[in-house]
Short mmCIF file of N, CA, C and O in Angstrom, two decimals:
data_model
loop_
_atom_site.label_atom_id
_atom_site.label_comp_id
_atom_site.label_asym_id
_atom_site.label_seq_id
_atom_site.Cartn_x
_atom_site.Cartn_y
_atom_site.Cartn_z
N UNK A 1 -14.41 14.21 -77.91
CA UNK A 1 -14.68 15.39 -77.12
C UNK A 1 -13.61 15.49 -76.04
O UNK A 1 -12.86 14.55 -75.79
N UNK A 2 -13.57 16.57 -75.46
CA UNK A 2 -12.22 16.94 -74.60
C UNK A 2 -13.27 17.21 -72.89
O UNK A 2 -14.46 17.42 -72.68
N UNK A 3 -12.41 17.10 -72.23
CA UNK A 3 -13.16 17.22 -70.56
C UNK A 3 -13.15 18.90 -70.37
O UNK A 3 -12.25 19.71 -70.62
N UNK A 4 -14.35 19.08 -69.88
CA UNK A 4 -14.14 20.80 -69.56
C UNK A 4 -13.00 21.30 -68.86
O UNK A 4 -12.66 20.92 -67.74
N UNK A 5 -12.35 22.27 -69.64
CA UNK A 5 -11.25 23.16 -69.70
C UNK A 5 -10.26 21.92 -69.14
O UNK A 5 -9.69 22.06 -68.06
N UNK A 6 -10.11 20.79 -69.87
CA UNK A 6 -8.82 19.99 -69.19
C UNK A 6 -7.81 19.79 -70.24
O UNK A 6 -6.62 19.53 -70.08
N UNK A 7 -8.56 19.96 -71.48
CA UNK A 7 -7.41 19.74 -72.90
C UNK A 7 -7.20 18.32 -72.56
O UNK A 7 -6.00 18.09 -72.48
N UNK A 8 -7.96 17.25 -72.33
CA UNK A 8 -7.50 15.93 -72.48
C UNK A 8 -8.79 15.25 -73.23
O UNK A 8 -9.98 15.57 -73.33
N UNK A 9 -7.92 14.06 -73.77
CA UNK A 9 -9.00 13.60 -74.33
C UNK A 9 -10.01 12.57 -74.17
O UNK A 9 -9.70 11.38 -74.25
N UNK A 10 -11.35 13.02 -73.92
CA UNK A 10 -12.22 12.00 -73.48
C UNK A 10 -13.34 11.08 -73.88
O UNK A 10 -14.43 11.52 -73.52
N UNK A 11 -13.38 10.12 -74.41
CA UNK A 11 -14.36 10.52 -75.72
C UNK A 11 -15.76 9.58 -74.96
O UNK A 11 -16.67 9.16 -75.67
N UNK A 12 -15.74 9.38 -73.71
CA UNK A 12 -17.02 9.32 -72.74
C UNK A 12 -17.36 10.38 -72.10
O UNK A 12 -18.43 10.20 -71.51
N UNK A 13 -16.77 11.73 -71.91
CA UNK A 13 -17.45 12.64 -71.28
C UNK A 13 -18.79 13.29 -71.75
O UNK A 13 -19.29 13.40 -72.87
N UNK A 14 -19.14 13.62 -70.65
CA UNK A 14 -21.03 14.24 -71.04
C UNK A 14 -20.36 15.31 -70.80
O UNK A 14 -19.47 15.37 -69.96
N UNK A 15 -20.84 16.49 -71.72
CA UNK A 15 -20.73 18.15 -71.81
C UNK A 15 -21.88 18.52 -72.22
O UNK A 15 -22.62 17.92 -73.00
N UNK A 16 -22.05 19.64 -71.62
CA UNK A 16 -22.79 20.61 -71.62
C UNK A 16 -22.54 21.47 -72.23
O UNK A 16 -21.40 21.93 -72.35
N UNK A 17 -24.02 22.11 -73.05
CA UNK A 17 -23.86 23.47 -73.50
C UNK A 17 -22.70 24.03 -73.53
O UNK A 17 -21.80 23.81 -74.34
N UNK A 18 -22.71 24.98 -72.39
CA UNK A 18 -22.19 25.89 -71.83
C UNK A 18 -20.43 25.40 -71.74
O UNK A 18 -19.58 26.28 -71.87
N UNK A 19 -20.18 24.49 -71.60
CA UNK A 19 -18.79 23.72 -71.54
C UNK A 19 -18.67 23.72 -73.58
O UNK A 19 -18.06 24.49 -74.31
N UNK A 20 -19.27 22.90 -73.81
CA UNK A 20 -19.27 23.01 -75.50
C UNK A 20 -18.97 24.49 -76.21
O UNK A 20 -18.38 24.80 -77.25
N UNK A 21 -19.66 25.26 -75.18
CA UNK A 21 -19.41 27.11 -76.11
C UNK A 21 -18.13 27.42 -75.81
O UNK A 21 -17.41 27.95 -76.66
N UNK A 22 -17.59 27.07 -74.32
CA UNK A 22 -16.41 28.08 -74.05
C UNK A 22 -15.44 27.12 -74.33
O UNK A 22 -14.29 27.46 -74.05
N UNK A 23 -15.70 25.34 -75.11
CA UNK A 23 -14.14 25.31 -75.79
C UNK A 23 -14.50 25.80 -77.36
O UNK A 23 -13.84 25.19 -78.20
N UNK A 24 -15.43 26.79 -77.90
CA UNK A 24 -15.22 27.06 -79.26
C UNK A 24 -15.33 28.31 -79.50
O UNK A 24 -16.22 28.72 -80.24
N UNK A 25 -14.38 29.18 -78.86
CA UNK A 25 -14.17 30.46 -78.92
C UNK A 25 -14.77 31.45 -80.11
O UNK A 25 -14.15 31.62 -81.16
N UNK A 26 -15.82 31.96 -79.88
CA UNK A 26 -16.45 32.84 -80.57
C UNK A 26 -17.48 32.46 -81.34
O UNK A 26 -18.20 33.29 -81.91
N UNK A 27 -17.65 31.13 -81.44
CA UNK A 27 -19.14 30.18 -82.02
C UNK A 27 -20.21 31.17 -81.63
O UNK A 27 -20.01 31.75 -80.55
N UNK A 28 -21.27 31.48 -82.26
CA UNK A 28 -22.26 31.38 -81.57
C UNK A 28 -23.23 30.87 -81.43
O UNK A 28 -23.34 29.96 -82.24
N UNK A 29 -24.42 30.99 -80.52
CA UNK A 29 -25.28 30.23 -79.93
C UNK A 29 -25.92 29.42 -81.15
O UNK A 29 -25.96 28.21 -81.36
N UNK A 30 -26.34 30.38 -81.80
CA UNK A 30 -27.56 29.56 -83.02
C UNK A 30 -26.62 28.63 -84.11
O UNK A 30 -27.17 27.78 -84.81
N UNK A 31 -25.04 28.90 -84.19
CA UNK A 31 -24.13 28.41 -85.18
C UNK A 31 -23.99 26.49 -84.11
O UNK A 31 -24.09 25.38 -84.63
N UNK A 32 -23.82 26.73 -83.01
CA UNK A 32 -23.37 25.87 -81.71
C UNK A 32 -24.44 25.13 -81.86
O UNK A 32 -24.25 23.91 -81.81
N UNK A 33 -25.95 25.65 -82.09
CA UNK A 33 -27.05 24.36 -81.68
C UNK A 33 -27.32 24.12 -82.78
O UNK A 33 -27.28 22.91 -83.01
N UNK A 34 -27.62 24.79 -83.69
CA UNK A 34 -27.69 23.69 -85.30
C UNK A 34 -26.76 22.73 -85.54
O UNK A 34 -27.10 21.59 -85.86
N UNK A 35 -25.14 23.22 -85.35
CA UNK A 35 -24.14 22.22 -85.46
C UNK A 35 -24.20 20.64 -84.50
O UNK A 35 -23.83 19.52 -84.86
N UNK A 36 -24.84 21.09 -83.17
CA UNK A 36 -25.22 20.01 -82.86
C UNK A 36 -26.14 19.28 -83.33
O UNK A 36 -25.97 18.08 -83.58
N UNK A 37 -27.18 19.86 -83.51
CA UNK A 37 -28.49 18.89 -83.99
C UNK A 37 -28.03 18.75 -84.88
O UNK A 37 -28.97 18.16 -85.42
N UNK A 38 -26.63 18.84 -86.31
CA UNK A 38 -26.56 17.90 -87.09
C UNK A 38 -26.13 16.72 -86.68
O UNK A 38 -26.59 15.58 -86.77
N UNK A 39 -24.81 17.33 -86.02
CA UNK A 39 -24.04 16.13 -85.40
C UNK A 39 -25.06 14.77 -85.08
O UNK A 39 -25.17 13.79 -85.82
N UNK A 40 -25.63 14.96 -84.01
CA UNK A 40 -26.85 14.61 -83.57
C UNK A 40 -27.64 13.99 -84.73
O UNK A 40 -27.48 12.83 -84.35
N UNK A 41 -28.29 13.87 -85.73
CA UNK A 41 -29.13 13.83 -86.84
C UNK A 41 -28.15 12.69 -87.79
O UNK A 41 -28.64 11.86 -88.55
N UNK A 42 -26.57 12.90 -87.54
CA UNK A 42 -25.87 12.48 -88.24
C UNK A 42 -25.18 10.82 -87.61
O UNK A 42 -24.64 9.84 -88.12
N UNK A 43 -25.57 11.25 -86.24
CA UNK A 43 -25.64 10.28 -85.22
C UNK A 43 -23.95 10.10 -85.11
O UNK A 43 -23.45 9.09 -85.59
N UNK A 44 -23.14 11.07 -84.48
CA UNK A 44 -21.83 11.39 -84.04
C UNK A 44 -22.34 11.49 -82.79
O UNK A 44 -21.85 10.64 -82.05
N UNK A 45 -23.27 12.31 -82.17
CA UNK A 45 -23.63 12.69 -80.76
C UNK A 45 -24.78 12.33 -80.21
O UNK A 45 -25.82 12.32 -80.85
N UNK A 46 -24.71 11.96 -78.87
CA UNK A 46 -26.15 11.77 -78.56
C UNK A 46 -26.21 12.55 -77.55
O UNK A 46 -25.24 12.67 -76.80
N UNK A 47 -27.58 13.33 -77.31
CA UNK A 47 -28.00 14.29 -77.13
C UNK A 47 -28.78 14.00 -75.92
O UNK A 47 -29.89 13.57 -76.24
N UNK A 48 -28.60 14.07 -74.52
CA UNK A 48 -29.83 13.37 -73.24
C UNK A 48 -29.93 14.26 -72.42
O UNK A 48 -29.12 14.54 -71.54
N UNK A 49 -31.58 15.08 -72.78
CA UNK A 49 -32.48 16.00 -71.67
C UNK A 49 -32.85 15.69 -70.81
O UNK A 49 -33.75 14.86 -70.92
N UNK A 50 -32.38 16.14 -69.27
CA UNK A 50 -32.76 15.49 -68.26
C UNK A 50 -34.22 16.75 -67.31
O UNK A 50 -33.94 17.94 -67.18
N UNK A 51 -35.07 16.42 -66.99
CA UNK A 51 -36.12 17.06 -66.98
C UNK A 51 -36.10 17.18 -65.43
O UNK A 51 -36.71 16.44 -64.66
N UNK A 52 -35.19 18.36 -65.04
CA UNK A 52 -34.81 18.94 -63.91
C UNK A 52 -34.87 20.86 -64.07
O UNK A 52 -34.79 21.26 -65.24
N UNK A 53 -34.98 21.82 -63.11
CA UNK A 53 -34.97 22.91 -63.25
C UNK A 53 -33.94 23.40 -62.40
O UNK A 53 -33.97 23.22 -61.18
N UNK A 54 -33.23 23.89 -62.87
CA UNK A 54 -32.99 24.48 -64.46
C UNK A 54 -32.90 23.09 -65.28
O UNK A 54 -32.83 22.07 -64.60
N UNK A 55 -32.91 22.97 -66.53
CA UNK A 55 -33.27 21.91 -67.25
C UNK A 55 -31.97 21.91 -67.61
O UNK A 55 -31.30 22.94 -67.72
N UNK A 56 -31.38 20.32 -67.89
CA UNK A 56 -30.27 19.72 -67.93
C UNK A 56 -29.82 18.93 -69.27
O UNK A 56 -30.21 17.76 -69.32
N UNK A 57 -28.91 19.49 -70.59
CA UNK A 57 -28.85 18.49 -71.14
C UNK A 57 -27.35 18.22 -71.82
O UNK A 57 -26.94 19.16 -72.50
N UNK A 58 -26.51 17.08 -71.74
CA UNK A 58 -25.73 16.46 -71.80
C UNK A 58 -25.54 15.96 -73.19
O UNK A 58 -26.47 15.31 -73.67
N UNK A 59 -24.27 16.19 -74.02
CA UNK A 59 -24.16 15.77 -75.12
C UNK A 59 -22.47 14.66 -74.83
O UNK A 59 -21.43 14.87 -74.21
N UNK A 60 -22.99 13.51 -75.65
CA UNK A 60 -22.12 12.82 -75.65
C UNK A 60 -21.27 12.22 -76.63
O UNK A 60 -22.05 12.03 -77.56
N UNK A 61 -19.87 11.70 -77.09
CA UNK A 61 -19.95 11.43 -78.56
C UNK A 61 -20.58 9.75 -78.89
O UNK A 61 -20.00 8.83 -78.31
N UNK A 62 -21.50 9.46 -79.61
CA UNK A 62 -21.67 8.40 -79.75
C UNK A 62 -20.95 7.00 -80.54
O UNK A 62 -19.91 7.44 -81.05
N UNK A 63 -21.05 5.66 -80.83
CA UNK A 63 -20.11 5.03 -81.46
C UNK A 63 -19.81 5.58 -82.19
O UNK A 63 -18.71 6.01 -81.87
N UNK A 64 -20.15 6.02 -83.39
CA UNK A 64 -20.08 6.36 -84.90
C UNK A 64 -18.74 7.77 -84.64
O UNK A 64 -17.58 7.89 -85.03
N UNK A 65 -19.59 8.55 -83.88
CA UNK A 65 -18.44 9.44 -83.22
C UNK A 65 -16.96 9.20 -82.78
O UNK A 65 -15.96 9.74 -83.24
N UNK A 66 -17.04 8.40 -81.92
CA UNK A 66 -15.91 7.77 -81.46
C UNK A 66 -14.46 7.54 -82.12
O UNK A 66 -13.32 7.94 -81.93
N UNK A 67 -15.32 6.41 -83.27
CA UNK A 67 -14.57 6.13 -84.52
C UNK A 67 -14.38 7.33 -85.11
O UNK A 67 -13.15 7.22 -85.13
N UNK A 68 -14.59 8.47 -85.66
CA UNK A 68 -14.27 9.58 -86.18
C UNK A 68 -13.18 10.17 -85.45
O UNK A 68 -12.06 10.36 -85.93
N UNK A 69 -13.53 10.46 -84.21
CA UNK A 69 -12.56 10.97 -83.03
C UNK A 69 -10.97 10.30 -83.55
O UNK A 69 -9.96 10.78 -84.06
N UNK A 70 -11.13 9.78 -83.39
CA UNK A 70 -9.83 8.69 -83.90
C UNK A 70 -8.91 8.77 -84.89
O UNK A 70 -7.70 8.64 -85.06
N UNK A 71 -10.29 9.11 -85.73
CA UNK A 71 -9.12 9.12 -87.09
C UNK A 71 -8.92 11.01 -87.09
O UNK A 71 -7.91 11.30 -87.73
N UNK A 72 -9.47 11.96 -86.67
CA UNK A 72 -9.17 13.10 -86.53
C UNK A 72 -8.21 13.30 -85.67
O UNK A 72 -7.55 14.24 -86.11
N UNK A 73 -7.73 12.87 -84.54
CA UNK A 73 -6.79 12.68 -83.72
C UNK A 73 -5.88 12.56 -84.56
O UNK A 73 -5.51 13.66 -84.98
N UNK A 74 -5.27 11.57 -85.03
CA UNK A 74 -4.77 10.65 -86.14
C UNK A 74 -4.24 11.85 -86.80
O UNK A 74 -3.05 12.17 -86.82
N UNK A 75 -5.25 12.52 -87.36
CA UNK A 75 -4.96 13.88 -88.65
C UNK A 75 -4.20 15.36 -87.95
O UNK A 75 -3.60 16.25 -88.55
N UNK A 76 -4.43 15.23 -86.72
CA UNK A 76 -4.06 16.14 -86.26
C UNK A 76 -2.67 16.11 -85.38
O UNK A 76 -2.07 17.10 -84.97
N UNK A 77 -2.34 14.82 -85.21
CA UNK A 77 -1.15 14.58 -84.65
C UNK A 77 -0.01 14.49 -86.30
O UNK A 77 1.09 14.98 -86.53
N UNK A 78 -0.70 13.85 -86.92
CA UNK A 78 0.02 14.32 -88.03
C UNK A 78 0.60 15.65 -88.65
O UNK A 78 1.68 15.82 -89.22
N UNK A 79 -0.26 16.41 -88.43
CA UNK A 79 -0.20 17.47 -88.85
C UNK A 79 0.71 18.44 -88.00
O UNK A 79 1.13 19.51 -88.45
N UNK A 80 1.01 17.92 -86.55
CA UNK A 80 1.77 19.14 -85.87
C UNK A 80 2.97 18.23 -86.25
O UNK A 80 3.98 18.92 -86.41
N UNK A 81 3.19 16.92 -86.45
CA UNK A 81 4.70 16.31 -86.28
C UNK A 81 5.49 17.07 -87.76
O UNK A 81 6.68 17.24 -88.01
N UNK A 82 4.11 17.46 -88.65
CA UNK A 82 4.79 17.92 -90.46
C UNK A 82 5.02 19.52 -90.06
O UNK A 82 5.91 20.08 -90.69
N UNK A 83 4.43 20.15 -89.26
CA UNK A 83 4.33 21.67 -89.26
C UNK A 83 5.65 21.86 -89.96
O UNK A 83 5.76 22.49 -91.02
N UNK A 84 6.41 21.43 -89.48
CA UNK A 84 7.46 22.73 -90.01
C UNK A 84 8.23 22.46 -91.17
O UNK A 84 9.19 23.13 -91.54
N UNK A 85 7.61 21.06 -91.97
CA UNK A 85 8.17 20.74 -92.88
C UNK A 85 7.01 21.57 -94.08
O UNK A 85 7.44 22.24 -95.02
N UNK A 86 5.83 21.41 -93.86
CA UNK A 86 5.03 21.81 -94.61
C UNK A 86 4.76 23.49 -94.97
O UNK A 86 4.36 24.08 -95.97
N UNK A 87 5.37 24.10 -93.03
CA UNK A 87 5.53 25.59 -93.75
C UNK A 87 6.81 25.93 -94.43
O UNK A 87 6.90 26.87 -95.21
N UNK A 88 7.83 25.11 -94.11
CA UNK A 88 9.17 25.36 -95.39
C UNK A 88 8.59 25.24 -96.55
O UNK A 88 8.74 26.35 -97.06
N UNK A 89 7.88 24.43 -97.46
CA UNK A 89 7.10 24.03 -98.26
C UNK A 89 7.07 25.36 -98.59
O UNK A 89 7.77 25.97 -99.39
N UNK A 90 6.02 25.80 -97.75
CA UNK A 90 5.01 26.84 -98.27
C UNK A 90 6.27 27.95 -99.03
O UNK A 90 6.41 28.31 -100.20
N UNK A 91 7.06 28.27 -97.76
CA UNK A 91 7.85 29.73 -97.91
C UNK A 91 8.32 29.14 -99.20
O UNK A 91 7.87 29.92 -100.04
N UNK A 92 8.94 28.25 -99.80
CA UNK A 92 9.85 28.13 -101.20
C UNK A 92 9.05 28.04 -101.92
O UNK A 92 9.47 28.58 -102.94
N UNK A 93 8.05 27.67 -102.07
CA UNK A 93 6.50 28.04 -102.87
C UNK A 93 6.64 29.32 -103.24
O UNK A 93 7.05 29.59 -104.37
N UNK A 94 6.30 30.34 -102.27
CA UNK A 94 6.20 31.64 -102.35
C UNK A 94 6.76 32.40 -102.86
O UNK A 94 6.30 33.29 -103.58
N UNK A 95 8.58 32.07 -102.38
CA UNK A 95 9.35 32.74 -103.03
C UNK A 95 9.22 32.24 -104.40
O UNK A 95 9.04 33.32 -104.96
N UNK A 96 9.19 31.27 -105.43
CA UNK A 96 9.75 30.76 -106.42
C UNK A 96 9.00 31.60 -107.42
O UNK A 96 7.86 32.05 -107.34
N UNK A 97 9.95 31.73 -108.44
CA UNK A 97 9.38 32.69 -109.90
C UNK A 97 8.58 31.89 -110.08
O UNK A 97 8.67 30.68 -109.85
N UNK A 98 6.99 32.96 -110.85
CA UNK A 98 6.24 32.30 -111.32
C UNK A 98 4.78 32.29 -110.33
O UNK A 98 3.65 32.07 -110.77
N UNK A 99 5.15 32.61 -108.78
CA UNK A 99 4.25 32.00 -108.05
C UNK A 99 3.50 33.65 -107.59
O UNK A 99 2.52 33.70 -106.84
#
């Protein structure tokens, strides 16, 4: 998980809702809380209601999470170091007879 609006990476931060919606631009609500309660169910996140008003609840990534975090990191740093080898790829793909 990333720290609200900091783009860094944190993978102990507690987020909220509301922090969780506005880093997933255009999610919505009912798409955002099922996805958690899988996560959650799947045991990536753990999920802690704190019984205050307004009512308070904090999602965190858990071990299992963690380890995932990691190797997606991993996939994604990969993936910007290939960008521009992989869209040359593509374009001679495209052009080539046949395609």
């Amino acid at each position: 998980m990333r720290g609200p609006g900091r783009g860094r990476r944190c993978d102990r931060c507690r987020l909220r809702y509301t922090d969780l919606q506005r880093q997933v631009p255009g999610i919505s609500q009912r798409m955002l809380s099922l996805t958690l309660r899988q996560l959650q169910q799947d045991g990536l996140i753990t999920r802690t209601a704190y019984a205050e008003v307004p009512p308070r609840v904090e999602y965190t990534l858990a071990p299992l999470g963690r380890g995932l975090h990691e190797i997606v990191t991993s996939l994604i740093g990969w993936a910007a170091d290939h960008h521009d080898e992989i869209r040359a790829n593509r374009e001679r793909a495209a052009e080539a007879p046949g395609s």
